[in-house]
Amino acid sequence: MSTFSRRTLFASGAGLAALTLAACGGDDTALEEKDGVTTIRIAATPVPHMAILTFVKDNLAADAGLELDLQEQTEYPIPNRLLNDGEVDANFFQHKPYLDTEIEENGYELTALEPVHLEPLGIYSDSLSSLDDLADGDEIGVPNDPSNRGRALALLAEQGLFTLTEGIEPTDATKDDIVDNPKSLNLSEIDPALLPRTKGDFAAAVINGNYALEADLKPAEDALVLESPDGNPYANLLAIRTADVENSALKKLEELMHSEDVRTFIEDTYAGGVIPAF
């Protein structure tokens, strides 16, 4: 996950009130309630996160006494800052390894809820029909943020393209951990949001599932290789402030996100390009 090329800062309609409410922490009064309906402000990236949340908003939220105020973001670091600062009540765009990195680097007091879906990382190419066609010295584009860079390296290593340092965690892997590279492949670290439209510059590119979908790629059909969902730690999830873990409205939202209705929506809409993780 990454720093996006487009920089979109959404305005918080709550203004100073949002900061005051944030100080209430886990108390249910921290979220705005009116006439028995609690409004939850959620920052999310476009695909598939906003689509899933919109489905919940339009079909499930009202019966649970919730109103979802969905605020689209296109730059990954911003939703965690907004959440930590109390300008939104939850965000939906990331996997736990990315959140853990953000917490470590910024001192955020945020908590990951249970996984909702996996966007399989895939290897795509405009020129190759198989990874067997890679030539000596070919260049492969990979995401430049630490958690997804290591994830991409692990996926490439699983295909036998090179070997990584024994025991290295995928979230920690860098190009320096490549210990055997028989085809002398070159890796170029690129903003992951740019990889779908620049993949033609490389023999192959490792692209996050959400960016592939935004670029109208069909991961289940277009990728040479897709990550397996089995035991995959990179499922995306809702994050909230740690002080709000007992908030009843957020617990209701968590239940809705793991409902059979949401599972069916994901399976019917994305046909394997996004996979339920519950």
mmCIF file of C-alpha atoms in Angstrom:
data_model
loop_
_atom_site.group_PDB
_atom_site.id
_atom_site.type_symbol
_atom_site.label_atom_id
_atom_site.label_comp_id
_atom_site.label_asym_id
_atom_site.label_seq_id
_atom_site.Cartn_x
_atom_site.Cartn_y
_atom_site.Cartn_z
ATOM 1 C CA MET A 1 0.000 0.000 0.000
ATOM 2 C CA SER A 2 1.233 3.340 -0.800
ATOM 3 C CA THR A 3 1.399 6.987 -1.441
ATOM 4 C CA PHE A 4 -1.001 7.708 -4.276
ATOM 5 C CA SER A 5 -0.243 10.048 -7.136
ATOM 6 C CA ARG A 6 -3.517 11.892 -6.687
ATOM 7 C CA ARG A 7 -3.758 13.910 -3.505
ATOM 8 C CA THR A 8 -7.287 14.359 -2.370
ATOM 9 C CA LEU A 9 -7.954 15.784 1.071
ATOM 10 C CA PHE A 10 -11.588 15.543 1.984
ATOM 11 C CA ALA A 11 -13.044 18.199 4.252
ATOM 12 C CA SER A 12 -14.546 17.180 7.559
ATOM 13 C CA GLY A 13 -17.994 18.670 7.926
ATOM 14 C CA ALA A 14 -17.741 18.205 11.653
ATOM 15 C CA GLY A 15 -14.912 20.702 12.054
ATOM 16 C CA LEU A 16 -14.101 21.585 15.635
ATOM 17 C CA ALA A 17 -16.969 19.414 16.856
ATOM 18 C CA ALA A 18 -15.203 16.325 15.490
ATOM 19 C CA LEU A 19 -12.180 17.012 17.646
ATOM 20 C CA THR A 20 -14.364 17.447 20.709
ATOM 21 C CA LEU A 21 -16.252 14.236 20.006
ATOM 22 C CA ALA A 22 -13.029 12.310 19.469
ATOM 23 C CA ALA A 23 -12.012 13.073 23.036
ATOM 24 C CA CYS A 24 -14.987 11.017 24.239
ATOM 25 C CA GLY A 25 -13.145 7.814 23.216
ATOM 26 C CA GLY A 26 -15.076 4.595 23.662
ATOM 27 C CA ASP A 27 -18.238 6.271 25.023
ATOM 28 C CA ASP A 28 -21.181 5.803 22.659
ATOM 29 C CA THR A 29 -21.649 9.589 22.689
ATOM 30 C CA ALA A 30 -18.438 9.877 20.659
ATOM 31 C CA LEU A 31 -20.510 9.210 17.527
ATOM 32 C CA GLU A 32 -23.331 11.486 16.529
ATOM 33 C CA GLU A 33 -26.789 10.075 17.287
ATOM 34 C CA LYS A 34 -30.080 11.662 16.262
ATOM 35 C CA ASP A 35 -33.573 10.196 16.423
ATOM 36 C CA GLY A 36 -32.169 6.788 17.287
ATOM 37 C CA VAL A 37 -29.780 6.700 14.313
ATOM 38 C CA THR A 38 -26.011 6.823 14.817
ATOM 39 C CA THR A 39 -23.885 8.361 12.089
ATOM 40 C CA ILE A 40 -20.504 6.732 11.467
ATOM 41 C CA ARG A 41 -17.987 8.659 9.375
ATOM 42 C CA ILE A 42 -15.807 6.296 7.352
ATOM 43 C CA ALA A 43 -12.824 7.083 5.125
ATOM 44 C CA ALA A 44 -12.292 4.542 2.359
ATOM 45 C CA THR A 45 -10.489 4.082 -0.919
ATOM 46 C CA PRO A 46 -12.586 3.680 -4.078
ATOM 47 C CA VAL A 47 -12.500 0.053 -5.236
ATOM 48 C CA PRO A 48 -13.720 -2.220 -3.776
ATOM 49 C CA HIS A 49 -13.965 -0.564 -0.378
ATOM 50 C CA MET A 50 -16.412 2.211 -1.230
ATOM 51 C CA ALA A 51 -18.549 -0.218 -3.220
ATOM 52 C CA ILE A 52 -18.810 -2.620 -0.282
ATOM 53 C CA LEU A 53 -19.581 0.197 2.140
ATOM 54 C CA THR A 54 -22.156 1.668 -0.240
ATOM 55 C CA PHE A 55 -23.880 -1.706 -0.385
ATOM 56 C CA VAL A 56 -23.998 -1.780 3.421
ATOM 57 C CA LYS A 57 -25.209 1.825 3.562
ATOM 58 C CA ASP A 58 -27.987 1.287 1.022
ATOM 59 C CA ASN A 59 -29.174 -2.153 2.110
ATOM 60 C CA LEU A 60 -28.248 -2.965 5.705
ATOM 61 C CA ALA A 61 -27.374 0.099 7.781
ATOM 62 C CA ALA A 62 -30.822 1.582 8.349
ATOM 63 C CA ASP A 63 -32.224 -1.587 9.900
ATOM 64 C CA ALA A 64 -29.273 -1.551 12.313
ATOM 65 C CA GLY A 65 -29.907 2.078 13.306
ATOM 66 C CA LEU A 66 -26.866 3.353 11.450
ATOM 67 C CA GLU A 67 -26.198 6.048 8.876
ATOM 68 C CA LEU A 68 -22.876 5.789 7.044
ATOM 69 C CA ASP A 69 -21.146 9.019 6.049
ATOM 70 C CA LEU A 70 -18.742 7.700 3.394
ATOM 71 C CA GLN A 71 -15.755 9.872 2.558
ATOM 72 C CA GLU A 72 -13.617 8.744 -0.364
ATOM 73 C CA GLN A 73 -9.841 8.924 -0.108
ATOM 74 C CA THR A 74 -7.232 8.213 -2.749
ATOM 75 C CA GLU A 75 -4.031 8.602 -0.730
ATOM 76 C CA TYR A 76 -3.275 5.798 1.702
ATOM 77 C CA PRO A 77 -1.542 7.569 4.597
ATOM 78 C CA ILE A 78 -4.363 10.080 5.086
ATOM 79 C CA PRO A 79 -7.210 7.833 6.374
ATOM 80 C CA ASN A 80 -5.192 6.640 9.370
ATOM 81 C CA ARG A 81 -4.215 10.190 10.281
ATOM 82 C CA LEU A 82 -7.832 11.338 10.004
ATOM 83 C CA LEU A 83 -8.988 8.420 12.122
ATOM 84 C CA ASN A 84 -6.365 8.970 14.785
ATOM 85 C CA ASP A 85 -7.215 12.690 14.901
ATOM 86 C CA GLY A 86 -10.929 12.031 15.311
ATOM 87 C CA GLU A 87 -12.049 13.421 11.966
ATOM 88 C CA VAL A 88 -13.574 10.076 10.991
ATOM 89 C CA ASP A 89 -14.763 7.184 13.135
ATOM 90 C CA ALA A 90 -13.409 4.289 11.060
ATOM 91 C CA ASN A 91 -11.527 3.617 7.867
ATOM 92 C CA PHE A 92 -11.583 0.805 5.350
ATOM 93 C CA PHE A 93 -8.668 0.489 2.949
ATOM 94 C CA GLN A 94 -5.804 -1.489 4.452
ATOM 95 C CA HIS A 95 -4.538 -4.809 5.699
ATOM 96 C CA LYS A 96 -3.105 -5.384 9.164
ATOM 97 C CA PRO A 97 0.601 -5.422 8.175
ATOM 98 C CA TYR A 98 0.155 -1.942 6.685
ATOM 99 C CA LEU A 99 -1.723 -0.719 9.758
ATOM 100 C CA ASP A 100 0.949 -2.170 12.038
ATOM 101 C CA THR A 101 3.609 -0.241 10.102
ATOM 102 C CA GLU A 102 1.598 2.977 10.373
ATOM 103 C CA ILE A 103 1.136 2.503 14.128
ATOM 104 C CA GLU A 104 4.841 1.848 14.632
ATOM 105 C CA GLU A 105 5.936 4.812 12.538
ATOM 106 C CA ASN A 106 3.371 7.356 13.753
ATOM 107 C CA GLY A 107 2.373 6.268 17.238
ATOM 108 C CA TYR A 108 -1.292 5.968 16.273
ATOM 109 C CA GLU A 109 -3.679 4.404 18.781
ATOM 110 C CA LEU A 110 -5.712 2.389 16.286
ATOM 111 C CA THR A 111 -7.110 -1.135 16.321
ATOM 112 C CA ALA A 112 -7.730 -3.543 13.452
ATOM 113 C CA LEU A 113 -11.085 -5.290 13.385
ATOM 114 C CA GLU A 114 -11.638 -8.667 11.745
ATOM 115 C CA PRO A 115 -10.725 -9.187 8.053
ATOM 116 C CA VAL A 116 -13.445 -8.492 5.491
ATOM 117 C CA HIS A 117 -11.934 -9.335 2.108
ATOM 118 C CA LEU A 118 -8.731 -10.165 0.297
ATOM 119 C CA GLU A 119 -7.655 -8.343 -2.856
ATOM 120 C CA PRO A 120 -5.195 -10.856 -4.268
ATOM 121 C CA LEU A 121 -1.883 -9.407 -5.332
ATOM 122 C CA GLY A 122 -1.256 -10.397 -8.933
ATOM 123 C CA ILE A 123 1.542 -10.522 -11.481
ATOM 124 C CA TYR A 124 0.479 -8.905 -14.766
ATOM 125 C CA SER A 125 2.193 -8.441 -18.121
ATOM 126 C CA ASP A 126 1.380 -6.769 -21.419
ATOM 127 C CA SER A 127 3.986 -8.825 -23.271
ATOM 128 C CA LEU A 128 4.267 -12.224 -21.604
ATOM 129 C CA SER A 129 1.841 -15.108 -21.512
ATOM 130 C CA SER A 130 3.792 -16.938 -18.814
ATOM 131 C CA LEU A 131 6.481 -16.142 -16.267
ATOM 132 C CA ASP A 132 8.527 -18.821 -18.009
ATOM 133 C CA ASP A 133 8.964 -16.287 -20.828
ATOM 134 C CA LEU A 134 10.944 -13.868 -18.650
ATOM 135 C CA ALA A 135 14.373 -13.216 -20.154
ATOM 136 C CA ASP A 136 17.672 -12.615 -18.416
ATOM 137 C CA GLY A 137 17.847 -9.075 -17.075
ATOM 138 C CA ASP A 138 14.124 -8.328 -17.456
ATOM 139 C CA GLU A 139 12.649 -5.639 -15.253
ATOM 140 C CA ILE A 140 9.695 -6.200 -12.929
ATOM 141 C CA GLY A 141 7.707 -3.395 -11.315
ATOM 142 C CA VAL A 142 6.816 -3.867 -7.648
ATOM 143 C CA PRO A 143 5.042 -1.635 -5.089
ATOM 144 C CA ASN A 144 7.308 0.766 -3.267
ATOM 145 C CA ASP A 145 5.706 0.743 0.197
ATOM 146 C CA PRO A 146 7.346 -1.645 2.683
ATOM 147 C CA SER A 147 4.456 -3.999 3.452
ATOM 148 C CA ASN A 148 3.420 -4.560 -0.163
ATOM 149 C CA ARG A 149 6.969 -4.527 -1.510
ATOM 150 C CA GLY A 150 7.804 -7.472 0.730
ATOM 151 C CA ARG A 151 4.513 -9.109 -0.160
ATOM 152 C CA ALA A 152 5.370 -8.762 -3.866
ATOM 153 C CA LEU A 153 8.847 -10.176 -3.347
ATOM 154 C CA ALA A 154 7.373 -13.165 -1.537
ATOM 155 C CA LEU A 155 4.931 -13.787 -4.404
ATOM 156 C CA LEU A 156 7.732 -13.615 -6.974
ATOM 157 C CA ALA A 157 9.888 -15.927 -4.866
ATOM 158 C CA GLU A 158 7.009 -18.422 -4.654
ATOM 159 C CA GLN A 159 7.136 -18.627 -8.457
ATOM 160 C CA GLY A 160 10.792 -19.676 -8.290
ATOM 161 C CA LEU A 161 12.094 -16.462 -9.883
ATOM 162 C CA PHE A 162 14.562 -15.908 -7.064
ATOM 163 C CA THR A 163 15.234 -16.910 -3.472
ATOM 164 C CA LEU A 164 14.837 -14.713 -0.400
ATOM 165 C CA THR A 165 16.868 -14.817 2.796
ATOM 166 C CA GLU A 166 15.701 -17.819 4.786
ATOM 167 C CA GLY A 167 13.239 -16.897 7.525
ATOM 168 C CA ILE A 168 12.656 -13.329 6.348
ATOM 169 C CA GLU A 169 9.148 -12.043 7.036
ATOM 170 C CA PRO A 170 7.413 -10.793 3.853
ATOM 171 C CA THR A 171 6.704 -7.418 5.485
ATOM 172 C CA ASP A 172 10.450 -6.992 6.107
ATOM 173 C CA ALA A 173 11.808 -8.226 2.773
ATOM 174 C CA THR A 174 13.726 -5.859 0.495
ATOM 175 C CA LYS A 175 15.781 -6.319 -2.654
ATOM 176 C CA ASP A 176 18.799 -6.857 -0.384
ATOM 177 C CA ASP A 177 17.185 -10.103 0.781
ATOM 178 C CA ILE A 178 17.363 -11.654 -2.697
ATOM 179 C CA VAL A 179 20.095 -14.252 -2.351
ATOM 180 C CA ASP A 180 19.737 -16.169 -5.603
ATOM 181 C CA ASN A 181 18.503 -14.556 -8.827
ATOM 182 C CA PRO A 182 19.302 -16.905 -11.738
ATOM 183 C CA LYS A 183 17.821 -14.635 -14.426
ATOM 184 C CA SER A 184 19.346 -11.461 -12.933
ATOM 185 C CA LEU A 185 15.902 -9.888 -12.846
ATOM 186 C CA ASN A 186 15.785 -6.193 -11.977
ATOM 187 C CA LEU A 187 13.119 -4.877 -9.609
ATOM 188 C CA SER A 188 11.850 -1.297 -9.885
ATOM 189 C CA GLU A 189 9.910 0.052 -6.917
ATOM 190 C CA ILE A 190 6.959 2.146 -8.091
ATOM 191 C CA ASP A 191 4.019 3.879 -6.437
ATOM 192 C CA PRO A 192 1.481 1.038 -6.535
ATOM 193 C CA ALA A 193 -1.259 3.330 -7.821
ATOM 194 C CA LEU A 194 0.846 3.897 -10.943
ATOM 195 C CA LEU A 195 1.632 0.258 -11.685
ATOM 196 C CA PRO A 196 -1.551 -0.586 -13.648
ATOM 197 C CA ARG A 197 -0.931 2.122 -16.226
ATOM 198 C CA THR A 198 2.853 1.727 -16.328
ATOM 199 C CA LYS A 199 2.976 -2.065 -16.430
ATOM 200 C CA GLY A 200 3.810 -1.890 -20.139
ATOM 201 C CA ASP A 201 7.143 -0.320 -19.159
ATOM 202 C CA PHE A 202 8.151 -3.599 -17.527
ATOM 203 C CA ALA A 203 8.292 -7.239 -18.526
ATOM 204 C CA ALA A 204 5.843 -7.805 -15.660
ATOM 205 C CA ALA A 205 4.405 -5.880 -12.727
ATOM 206 C CA VAL A 206 3.060 -6.918 -9.346
ATOM 207 C CA ILE A 207 -0.178 -5.014 -8.773
ATOM 208 C CA ASN A 208 -2.445 -4.690 -5.759
ATOM 209 C CA GLY A 209 -5.941 -6.030 -6.337
ATOM 210 C CA ASN A 210 -7.735 -2.727 -5.708
ATOM 211 C CA TYR A 211 -5.598 -0.889 -8.269
ATOM 212 C CA ALA A 212 -6.100 -3.676 -10.771
ATOM 213 C CA LEU A 213 -9.871 -3.352 -10.375
ATOM 214 C CA GLU A 214 -9.734 0.439 -10.676
ATOM 215 C CA ALA A 215 -7.877 -0.026 -13.974
ATOM 216 C CA ASP A 216 -10.608 -2.381 -15.241
ATOM 217 C CA LEU A 217 -8.348 -5.393 -15.037
ATOM 218 C CA LYS A 218 -9.973 -8.696 -14.151
ATOM 219 C CA PRO A 219 -7.565 -10.332 -11.710
ATOM 220 C CA ALA A 220 -9.001 -13.820 -12.066
ATOM 221 C CA GLU A 221 -8.566 -13.629 -15.860
ATOM 222 C CA ASP A 222 -5.767 -11.150 -16.541
ATOM 223 C CA ALA A 223 -3.150 -12.020 -13.933
ATOM 224 C CA LEU A 224 -0.439 -14.512 -14.797
ATOM 225 C CA VAL A 225 -0.375 -15.433 -11.102
ATOM 226 C CA LEU A 226 -2.624 -14.525 -8.152
ATOM 227 C CA GLU A 227 -1.947 -14.842 -4.449
ATOM 228 C CA SER A 228 -3.631 -17.714 -2.693
ATOM 229 C CA PRO A 229 -6.183 -16.704 -0.024
ATOM 230 C CA ASP A 230 -5.172 -19.625 2.199
ATOM 231 C CA GLY A 231 -3.690 -18.278 5.432
ATOM 232 C CA ASN A 232 -3.117 -14.906 3.770
ATOM 233 C CA PRO A 233 -2.423 -12.103 6.306
ATOM 234 C CA TYR A 234 -3.175 -9.337 3.802
ATOM 235 C CA ALA A 235 -6.975 -9.298 4.021
ATOM 236 C CA ASN A 236 -8.450 -5.807 4.266
ATOM 237 C CA LEU A 237 -10.350 -4.694 7.339
ATOM 238 C CA LEU A 238 -12.009 -1.872 9.200
ATOM 239 C CA ALA A 239 -9.802 0.110 11.570
ATOM 240 C CA ILE A 240 -11.079 2.177 14.477
ATOM 241 C CA ARG A 241 -9.554 4.139 17.340
ATOM 242 C CA THR A 242 -8.468 1.856 20.173
ATOM 243 C CA ALA A 243 -10.527 3.971 22.580
ATOM 244 C CA ASP A 244 -13.660 3.035 20.619
ATOM 245 C CA VAL A 245 -13.381 -0.752 20.638
ATOM 246 C CA GLU A 246 -16.461 -1.100 22.873
ATOM 247 C CA ASN A 247 -18.595 1.388 20.935
ATOM 248 C CA SER A 248 -21.930 -0.287 20.215
ATOM 249 C CA ALA A 249 -22.497 1.417 16.850
ATOM 250 C CA LEU A 250 -19.100 0.330 15.578
ATOM 251 C CA LYS A 251 -19.795 -3.203 16.773
ATOM 252 C CA LYS A 252 -23.021 -3.169 14.730
ATOM 253 C CA LEU A 253 -21.084 -1.996 11.681
ATOM 254 C CA GLU A 254 -18.554 -4.787 12.203
ATOM 255 C CA GLU A 255 -21.389 -7.328 12.255
ATOM 256 C CA LEU A 256 -22.851 -5.964 9.026
ATOM 257 C CA MET A 257 -19.468 -6.113 7.282
ATOM 258 C CA HIS A 258 -19.292 -9.830 8.073
ATOM 259 C CA SER A 259 -22.853 -10.677 7.114
ATOM 260 C CA GLU A 260 -23.875 -13.228 4.509
ATOM 261 C CA ASP A 261 -25.330 -10.341 2.482
ATOM 262 C CA VAL A 262 -21.871 -8.782 2.192
ATOM 263 C CA ARG A 263 -20.279 -12.132 1.367
ATOM 264 C CA THR A 264 -22.758 -12.630 -1.466
ATOM 265 C CA PHE A 265 -22.247 -9.079 -2.738
ATOM 266 C CA ILE A 266 -18.468 -9.551 -2.903
ATOM 267 C CA GLU A 267 -18.686 -12.929 -4.621
ATOM 268 C CA ASP A 268 -21.307 -11.816 -7.149
ATOM 269 C CA THR A 269 -19.665 -8.473 -7.933
ATOM 270 C CA TYR A 270 -15.991 -9.367 -8.253
ATOM 271 C CA ALA A 271 -15.931 -12.986 -9.478
ATOM 272 C CA GLY A 272 -12.690 -13.885 -7.728
ATOM 273 C CA GLY A 273 -11.001 -10.485 -8.050
ATOM 274 C CA VAL A 274 -11.998 -9.832 -4.448
ATOM 275 C CA ILE A 275 -12.455 -12.743 -2.052
ATOM 276 C CA PRO A 276 -14.407 -12.746 1.243
ATOM 277 C CA ALA A 277 -12.088 -13.313 4.172
ATOM 278 C CA PHE A 278 -14.694 -14.438 6.696
#
